Short mmCIF file of C-alpha atoms and ligand atoms in Angstrom, two decimals:
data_model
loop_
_atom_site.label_atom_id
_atom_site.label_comp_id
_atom_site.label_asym_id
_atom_site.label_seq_id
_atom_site.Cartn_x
_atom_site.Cartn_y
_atom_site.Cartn_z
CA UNK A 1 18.64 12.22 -17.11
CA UNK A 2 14.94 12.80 -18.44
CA UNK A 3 13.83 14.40 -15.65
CA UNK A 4 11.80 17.03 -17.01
CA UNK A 5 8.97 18.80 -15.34
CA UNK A 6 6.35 17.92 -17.45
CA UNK A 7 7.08 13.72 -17.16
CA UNK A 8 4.25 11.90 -15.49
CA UNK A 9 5.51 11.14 -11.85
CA UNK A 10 4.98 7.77 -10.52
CA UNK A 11 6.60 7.11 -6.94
CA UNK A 12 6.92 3.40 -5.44
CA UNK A 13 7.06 3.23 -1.97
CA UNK A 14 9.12 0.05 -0.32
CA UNK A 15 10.84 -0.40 -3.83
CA UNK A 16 14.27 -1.51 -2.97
CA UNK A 17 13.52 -4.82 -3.48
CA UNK A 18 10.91 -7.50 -3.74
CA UNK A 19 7.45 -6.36 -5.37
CA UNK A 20 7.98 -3.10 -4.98
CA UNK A 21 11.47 -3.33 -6.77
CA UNK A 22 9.90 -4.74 -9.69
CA UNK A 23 6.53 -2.41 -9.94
CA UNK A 24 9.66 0.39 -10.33
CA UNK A 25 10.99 -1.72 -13.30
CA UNK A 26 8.01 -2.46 -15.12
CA UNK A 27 6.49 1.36 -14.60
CA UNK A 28 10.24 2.79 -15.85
CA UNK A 29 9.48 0.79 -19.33
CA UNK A 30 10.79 3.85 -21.48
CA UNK A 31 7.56 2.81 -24.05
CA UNK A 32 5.37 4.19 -21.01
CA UNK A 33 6.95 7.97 -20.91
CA UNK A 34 6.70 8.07 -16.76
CA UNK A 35 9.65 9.31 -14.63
CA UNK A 36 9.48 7.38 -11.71
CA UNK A 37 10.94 7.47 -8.10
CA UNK A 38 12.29 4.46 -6.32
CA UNK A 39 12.03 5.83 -2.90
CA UNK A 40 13.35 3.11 0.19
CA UNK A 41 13.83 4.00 3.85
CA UNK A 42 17.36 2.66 3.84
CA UNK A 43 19.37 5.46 1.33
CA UNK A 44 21.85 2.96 0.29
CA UNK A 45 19.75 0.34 -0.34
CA UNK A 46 17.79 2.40 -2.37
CA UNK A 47 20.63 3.82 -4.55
CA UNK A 48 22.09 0.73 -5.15
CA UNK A 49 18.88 -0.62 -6.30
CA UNK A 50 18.43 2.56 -8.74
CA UNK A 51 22.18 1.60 -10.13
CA UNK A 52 21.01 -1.74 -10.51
CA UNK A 53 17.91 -0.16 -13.11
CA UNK A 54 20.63 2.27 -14.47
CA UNK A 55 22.56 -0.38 -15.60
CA UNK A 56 19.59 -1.99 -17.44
CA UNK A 57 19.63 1.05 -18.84
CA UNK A 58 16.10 2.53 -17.09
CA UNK A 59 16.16 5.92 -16.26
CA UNK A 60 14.78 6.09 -12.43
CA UNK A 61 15.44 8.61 -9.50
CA UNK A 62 15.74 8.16 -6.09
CA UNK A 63 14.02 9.61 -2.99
CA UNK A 64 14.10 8.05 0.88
CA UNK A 65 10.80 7.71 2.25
CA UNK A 66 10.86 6.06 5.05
CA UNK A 67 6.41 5.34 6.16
CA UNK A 68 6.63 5.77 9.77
CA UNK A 69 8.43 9.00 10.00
CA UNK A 70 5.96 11.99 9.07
CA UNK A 71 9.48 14.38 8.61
CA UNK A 72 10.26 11.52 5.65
CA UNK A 73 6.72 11.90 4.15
CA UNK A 74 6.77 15.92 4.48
CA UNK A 75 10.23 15.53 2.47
CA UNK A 76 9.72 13.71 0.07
CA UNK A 77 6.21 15.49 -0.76
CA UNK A 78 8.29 19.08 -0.46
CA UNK A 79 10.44 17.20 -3.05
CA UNK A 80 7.87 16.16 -5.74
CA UNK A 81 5.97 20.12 -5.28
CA UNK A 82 9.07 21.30 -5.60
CA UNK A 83 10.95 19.25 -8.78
CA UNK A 84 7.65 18.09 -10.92
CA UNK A 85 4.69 20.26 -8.83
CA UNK A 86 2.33 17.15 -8.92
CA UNK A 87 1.97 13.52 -8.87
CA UNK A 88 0.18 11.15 -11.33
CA UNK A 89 0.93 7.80 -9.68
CA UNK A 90 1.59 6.64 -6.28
CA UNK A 91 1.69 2.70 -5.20
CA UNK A 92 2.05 1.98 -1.39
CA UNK A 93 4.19 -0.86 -1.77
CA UNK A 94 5.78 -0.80 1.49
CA UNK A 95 4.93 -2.94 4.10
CA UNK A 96 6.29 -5.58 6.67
CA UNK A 97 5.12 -8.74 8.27
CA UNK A 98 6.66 -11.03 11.56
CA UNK A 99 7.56 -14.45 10.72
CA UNK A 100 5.99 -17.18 11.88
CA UNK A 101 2.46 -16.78 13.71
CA UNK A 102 3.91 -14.14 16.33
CA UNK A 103 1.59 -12.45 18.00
CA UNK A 104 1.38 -10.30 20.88
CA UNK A 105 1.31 -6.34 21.61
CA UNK A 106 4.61 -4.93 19.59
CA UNK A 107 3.43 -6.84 16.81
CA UNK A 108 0.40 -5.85 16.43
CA UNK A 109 1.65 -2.08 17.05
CA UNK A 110 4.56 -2.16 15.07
CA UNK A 111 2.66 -3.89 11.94
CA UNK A 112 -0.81 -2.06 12.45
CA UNK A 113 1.11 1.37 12.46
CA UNK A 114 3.61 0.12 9.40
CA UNK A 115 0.97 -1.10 7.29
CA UNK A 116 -2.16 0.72 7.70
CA UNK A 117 -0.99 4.01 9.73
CA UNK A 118 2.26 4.46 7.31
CA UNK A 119 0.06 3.83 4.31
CA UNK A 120 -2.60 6.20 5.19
CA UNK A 121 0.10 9.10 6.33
CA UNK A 122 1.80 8.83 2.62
CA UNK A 123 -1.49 8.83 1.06
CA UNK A 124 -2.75 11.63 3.17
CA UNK A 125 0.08 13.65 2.70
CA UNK A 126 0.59 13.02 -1.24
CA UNK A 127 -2.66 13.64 -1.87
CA UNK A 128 -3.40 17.21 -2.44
CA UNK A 129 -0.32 16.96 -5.13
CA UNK A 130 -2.47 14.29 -7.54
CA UNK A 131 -3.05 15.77 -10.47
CA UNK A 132 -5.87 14.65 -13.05
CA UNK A 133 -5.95 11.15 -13.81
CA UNK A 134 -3.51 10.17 -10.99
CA UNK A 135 -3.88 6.66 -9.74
CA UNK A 136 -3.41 5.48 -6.36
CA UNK A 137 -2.76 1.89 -6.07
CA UNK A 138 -2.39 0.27 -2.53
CA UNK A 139 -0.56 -3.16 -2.20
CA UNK A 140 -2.90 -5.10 0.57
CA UNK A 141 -3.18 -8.74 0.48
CA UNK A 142 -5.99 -11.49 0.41
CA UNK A 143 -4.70 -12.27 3.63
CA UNK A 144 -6.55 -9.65 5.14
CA UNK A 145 -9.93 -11.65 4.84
CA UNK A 146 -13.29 -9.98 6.81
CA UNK A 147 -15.00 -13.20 7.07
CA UNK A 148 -12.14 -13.73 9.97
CA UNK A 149 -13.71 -11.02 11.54
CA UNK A 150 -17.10 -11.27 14.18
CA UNK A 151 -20.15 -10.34 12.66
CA UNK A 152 -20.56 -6.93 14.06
CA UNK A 153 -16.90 -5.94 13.13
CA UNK A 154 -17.41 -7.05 9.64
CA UNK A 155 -20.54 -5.14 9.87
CA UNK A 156 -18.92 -1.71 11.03
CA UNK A 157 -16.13 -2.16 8.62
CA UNK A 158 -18.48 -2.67 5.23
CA UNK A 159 -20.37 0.43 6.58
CA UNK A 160 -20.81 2.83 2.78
CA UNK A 161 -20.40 6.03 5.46
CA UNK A 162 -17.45 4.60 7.31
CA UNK A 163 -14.77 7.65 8.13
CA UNK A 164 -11.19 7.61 7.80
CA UNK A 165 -11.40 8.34 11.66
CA UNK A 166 -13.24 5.62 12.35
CA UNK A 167 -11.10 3.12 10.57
CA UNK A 168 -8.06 4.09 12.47
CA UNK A 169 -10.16 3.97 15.47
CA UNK A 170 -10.92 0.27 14.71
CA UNK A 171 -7.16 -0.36 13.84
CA UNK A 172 -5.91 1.23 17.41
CA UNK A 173 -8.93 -0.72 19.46
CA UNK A 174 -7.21 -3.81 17.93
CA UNK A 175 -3.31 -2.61 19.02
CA UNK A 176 -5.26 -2.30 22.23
CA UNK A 177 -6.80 -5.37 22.55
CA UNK A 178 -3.85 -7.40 22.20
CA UNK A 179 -2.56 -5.57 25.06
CA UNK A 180 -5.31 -6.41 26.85
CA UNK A 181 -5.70 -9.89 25.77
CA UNK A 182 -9.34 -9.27 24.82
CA UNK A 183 -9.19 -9.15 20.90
CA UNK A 184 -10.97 -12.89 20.68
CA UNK A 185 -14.03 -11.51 22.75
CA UNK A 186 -14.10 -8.00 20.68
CA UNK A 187 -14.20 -10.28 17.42
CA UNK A 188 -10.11 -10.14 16.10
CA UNK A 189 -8.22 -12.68 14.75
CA UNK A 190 -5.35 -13.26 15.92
CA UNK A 191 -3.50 -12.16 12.75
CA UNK A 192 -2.22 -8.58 13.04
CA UNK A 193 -0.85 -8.60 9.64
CA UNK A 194 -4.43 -10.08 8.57
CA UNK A 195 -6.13 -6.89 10.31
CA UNK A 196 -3.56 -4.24 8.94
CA UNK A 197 -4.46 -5.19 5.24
CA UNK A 198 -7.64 -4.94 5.91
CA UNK A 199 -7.13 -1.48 7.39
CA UNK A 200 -5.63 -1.41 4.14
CA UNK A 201 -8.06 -2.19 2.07
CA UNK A 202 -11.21 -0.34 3.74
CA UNK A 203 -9.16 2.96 3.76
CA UNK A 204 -8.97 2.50 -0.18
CA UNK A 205 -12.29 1.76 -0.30
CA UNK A 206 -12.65 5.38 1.90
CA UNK A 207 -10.24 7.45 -0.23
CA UNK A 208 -11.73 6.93 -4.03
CA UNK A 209 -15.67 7.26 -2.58
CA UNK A 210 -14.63 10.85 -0.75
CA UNK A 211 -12.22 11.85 -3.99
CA UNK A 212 -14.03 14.57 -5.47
CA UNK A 213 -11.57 15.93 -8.41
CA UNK A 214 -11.94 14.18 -11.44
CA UNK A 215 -10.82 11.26 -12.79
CA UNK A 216 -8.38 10.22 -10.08
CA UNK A 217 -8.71 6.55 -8.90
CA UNK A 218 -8.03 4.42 -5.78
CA UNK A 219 -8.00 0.66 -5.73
CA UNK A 220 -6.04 -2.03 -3.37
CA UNK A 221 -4.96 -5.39 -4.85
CA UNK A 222 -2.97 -8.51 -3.40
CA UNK A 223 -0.22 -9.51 -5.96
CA UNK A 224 -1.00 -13.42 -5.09
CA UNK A 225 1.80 -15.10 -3.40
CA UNK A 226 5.18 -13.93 -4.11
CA UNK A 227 8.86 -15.02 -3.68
CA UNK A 228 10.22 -12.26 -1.95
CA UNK A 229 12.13 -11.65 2.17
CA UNK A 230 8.50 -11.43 3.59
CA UNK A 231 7.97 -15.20 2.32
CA UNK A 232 9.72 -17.68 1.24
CA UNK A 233 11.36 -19.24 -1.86
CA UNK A 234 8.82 -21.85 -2.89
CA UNK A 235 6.28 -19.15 -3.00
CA UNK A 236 4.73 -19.90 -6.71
CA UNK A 237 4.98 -16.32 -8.13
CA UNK A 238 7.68 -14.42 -8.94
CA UNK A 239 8.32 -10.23 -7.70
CA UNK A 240 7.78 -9.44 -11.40
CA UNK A 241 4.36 -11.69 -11.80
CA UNK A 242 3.59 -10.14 -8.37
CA UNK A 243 3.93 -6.38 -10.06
CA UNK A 244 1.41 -7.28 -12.68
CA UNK A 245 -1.95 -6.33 -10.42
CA UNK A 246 -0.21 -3.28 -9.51
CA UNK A 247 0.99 -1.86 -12.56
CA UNK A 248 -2.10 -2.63 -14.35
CA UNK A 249 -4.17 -0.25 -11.57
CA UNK A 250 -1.64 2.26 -11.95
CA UNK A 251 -2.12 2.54 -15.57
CA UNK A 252 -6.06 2.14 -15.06
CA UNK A 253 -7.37 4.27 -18.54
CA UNK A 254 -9.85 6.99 -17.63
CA UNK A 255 -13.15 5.39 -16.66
CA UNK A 256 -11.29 2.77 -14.66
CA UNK A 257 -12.36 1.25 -11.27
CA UNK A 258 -11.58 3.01 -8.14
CA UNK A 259 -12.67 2.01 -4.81
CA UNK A 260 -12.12 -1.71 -5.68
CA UNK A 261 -9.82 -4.81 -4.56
CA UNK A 262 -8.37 -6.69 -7.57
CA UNK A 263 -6.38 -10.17 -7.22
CA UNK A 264 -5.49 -12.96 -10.36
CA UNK A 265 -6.67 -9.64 -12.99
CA UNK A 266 -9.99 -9.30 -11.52
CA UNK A 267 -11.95 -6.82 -9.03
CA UNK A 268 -13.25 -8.99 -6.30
CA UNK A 269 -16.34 -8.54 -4.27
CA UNK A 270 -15.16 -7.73 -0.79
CA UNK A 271 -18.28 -8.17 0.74
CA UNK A 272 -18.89 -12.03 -0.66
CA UNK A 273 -15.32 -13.29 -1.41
CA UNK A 274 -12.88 -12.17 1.25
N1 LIG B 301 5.14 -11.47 -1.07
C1 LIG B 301 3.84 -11.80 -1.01
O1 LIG B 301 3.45 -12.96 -1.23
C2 LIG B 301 2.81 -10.74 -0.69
C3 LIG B 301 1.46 -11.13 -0.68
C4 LIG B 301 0.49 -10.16 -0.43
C5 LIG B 301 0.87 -8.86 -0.19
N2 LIG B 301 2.19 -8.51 -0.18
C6 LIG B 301 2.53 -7.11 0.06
O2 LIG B 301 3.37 -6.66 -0.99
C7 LIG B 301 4.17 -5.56 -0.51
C8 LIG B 301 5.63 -5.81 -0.87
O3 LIG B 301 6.06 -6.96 -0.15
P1 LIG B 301 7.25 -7.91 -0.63
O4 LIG B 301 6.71 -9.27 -0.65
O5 LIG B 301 7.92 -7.36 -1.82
O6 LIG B 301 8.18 -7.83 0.67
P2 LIG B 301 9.70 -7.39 0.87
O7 LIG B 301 10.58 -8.00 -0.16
O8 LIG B 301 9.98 -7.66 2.31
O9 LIG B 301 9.66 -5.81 0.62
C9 LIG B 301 9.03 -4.94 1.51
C10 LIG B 301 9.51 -3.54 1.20
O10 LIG B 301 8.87 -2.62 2.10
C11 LIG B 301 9.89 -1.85 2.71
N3 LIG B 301 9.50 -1.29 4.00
C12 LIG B 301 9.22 -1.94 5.16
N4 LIG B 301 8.94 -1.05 6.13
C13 LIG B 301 9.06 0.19 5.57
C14 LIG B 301 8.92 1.51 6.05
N5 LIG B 301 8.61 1.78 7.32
N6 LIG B 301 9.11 2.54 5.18
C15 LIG B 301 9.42 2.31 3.90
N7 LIG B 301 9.60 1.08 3.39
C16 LIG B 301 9.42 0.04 4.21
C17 LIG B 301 11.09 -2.77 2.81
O11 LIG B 301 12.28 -2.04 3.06
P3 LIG B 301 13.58 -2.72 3.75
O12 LIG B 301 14.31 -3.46 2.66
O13 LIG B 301 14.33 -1.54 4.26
O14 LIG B 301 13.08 -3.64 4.82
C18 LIG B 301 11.03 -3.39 1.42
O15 LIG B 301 11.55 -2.51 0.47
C19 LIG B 301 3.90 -5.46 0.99
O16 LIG B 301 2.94 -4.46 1.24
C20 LIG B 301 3.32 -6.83 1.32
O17 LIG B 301 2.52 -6.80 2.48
C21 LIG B 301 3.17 -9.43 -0.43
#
């Protein structure tokens, strides 16, 4: 097993299957020199996806990480210190959505605090472990569109000074709202896995402008619309056409974008064209 200290360490979060699954396989290319770690929040799962790779003959390891659960996060990050002492790529992968156009309060709890509060805890807690020329790539969708959103929401969300604070104070006054019934008068849609990518999206947006070490880059993408359990089968694109967008951002060369949204092999204009 080549898992020497001084590999480049790329971790995949939500990578037993779907997407995430095949960012792992394209990023374990042997041609690319990275170790990287499949992590899943179901163990077996997980392993039996990593025997799946081994016998393709890709060298990956495994690690459970399960989002939610800050003990998993503090594990797995005592893990990486521990075995490699840094990190040089991280893609938050994971991520869920209800079927159907289900909406009401544990929806919009369990998806807001999934998608946006899981991805923000991994990225929080990973952090200080990125070494020079790390890449942080989050998987958000086009889904998550801000011209849904009223006027002055769109407003406070595009804001350049907009805190990491703030954002997650916008993301609980929308849990909230559905509780109360009042998101359509506050200015939601009623889409909670439309408002947790864009949670997603902003807080990328947040992380690369307040990234002071050098040359370490944040950027969000949507993969387009994938075959995979959170769709359906006649979805046009296929998991590893999906992992395209991501791998290229987390193989950015130095001088890259960071801060940006990227869909179809472009960086989009937030602002204008979602
Ligand atoms: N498919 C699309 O068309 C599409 C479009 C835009 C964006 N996306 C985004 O792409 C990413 C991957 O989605 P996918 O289509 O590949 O869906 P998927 O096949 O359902 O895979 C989702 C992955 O996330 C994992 N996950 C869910 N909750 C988790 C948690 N709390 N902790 C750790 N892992 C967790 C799942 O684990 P389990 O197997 O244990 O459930 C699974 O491995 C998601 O962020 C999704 O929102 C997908």
């Amino acid at each position: 097993m080549s898992s020497s200290s001084s590999s480049r360490v790329a971790v995949v979060t939500g990578a037993n299957k779907g997407i995430g699954y095949a960012i792992v396989k394209q990023l374990a290319d042997p041609n690319l020199g990275l170790q990287v770690v499949l992590t899943s929040r179901d163990e077996s799962r997980g392993k039996q996806a990593v025997a799946a790779l081994a016998a393709e003959g890709l060298d990956v390891l495994y690690h459970p990480l399960d989002i939610t659960k800050e003990p998993s996060i503090d594990a797995l990050a005592n893990w990486l210190k521990d075995r490699f002492q840094g990190l040089d790529i991280l893609v938050n992968n994971a991520g869920m959505a209800y079927r159907g156009d289900a909406f009401n309060y544990e929806v919009a709890k369990n998806t807001i605090d999934c998608n946006y509060f899981g991805t923000l805890a991994v990225t929080q807690k990973l952090s200080p472990l990125l070494r020079e020329g790390a890449r942080v790539v989050n998987v958000s969708s086009r889904a998550g569109k801000f011209s849904r959103l009223s006027p002055s929401l769109r407003e406070i969300m595009f804001r350049p000074d907009l805190t990491i604070s703030q954002l997650s104070d916008l993301m609980n006054d929308f849990v909230q709202s559905v509780k109360e019934g009042t998101w359509e008068q506050k200015g939601w849609p009623k889409q909670t896995y439309a408002v947790s990518k864009m949670g997603v999206t902003i807080m990328t947006r947040i992380f690369a402008r307040d990234e002071h070490r050098p040359n370490i880059l944040y950027n969000a993408c949507c993969p387009g619309y994938v075959r995979t359990d959170m769709t359906n089968p006649n979805a046009p694109l296929s998991p590893e056409q999906g992992a395209k967008t991501p791998v290229y951002l987390a193989l950015l060369p130095q001088g890259g974008a960071t801060g940006g949204f990227f869909a179809d092999q472009r960086q989009w204009d937030i602002t204008k064209e979602l």
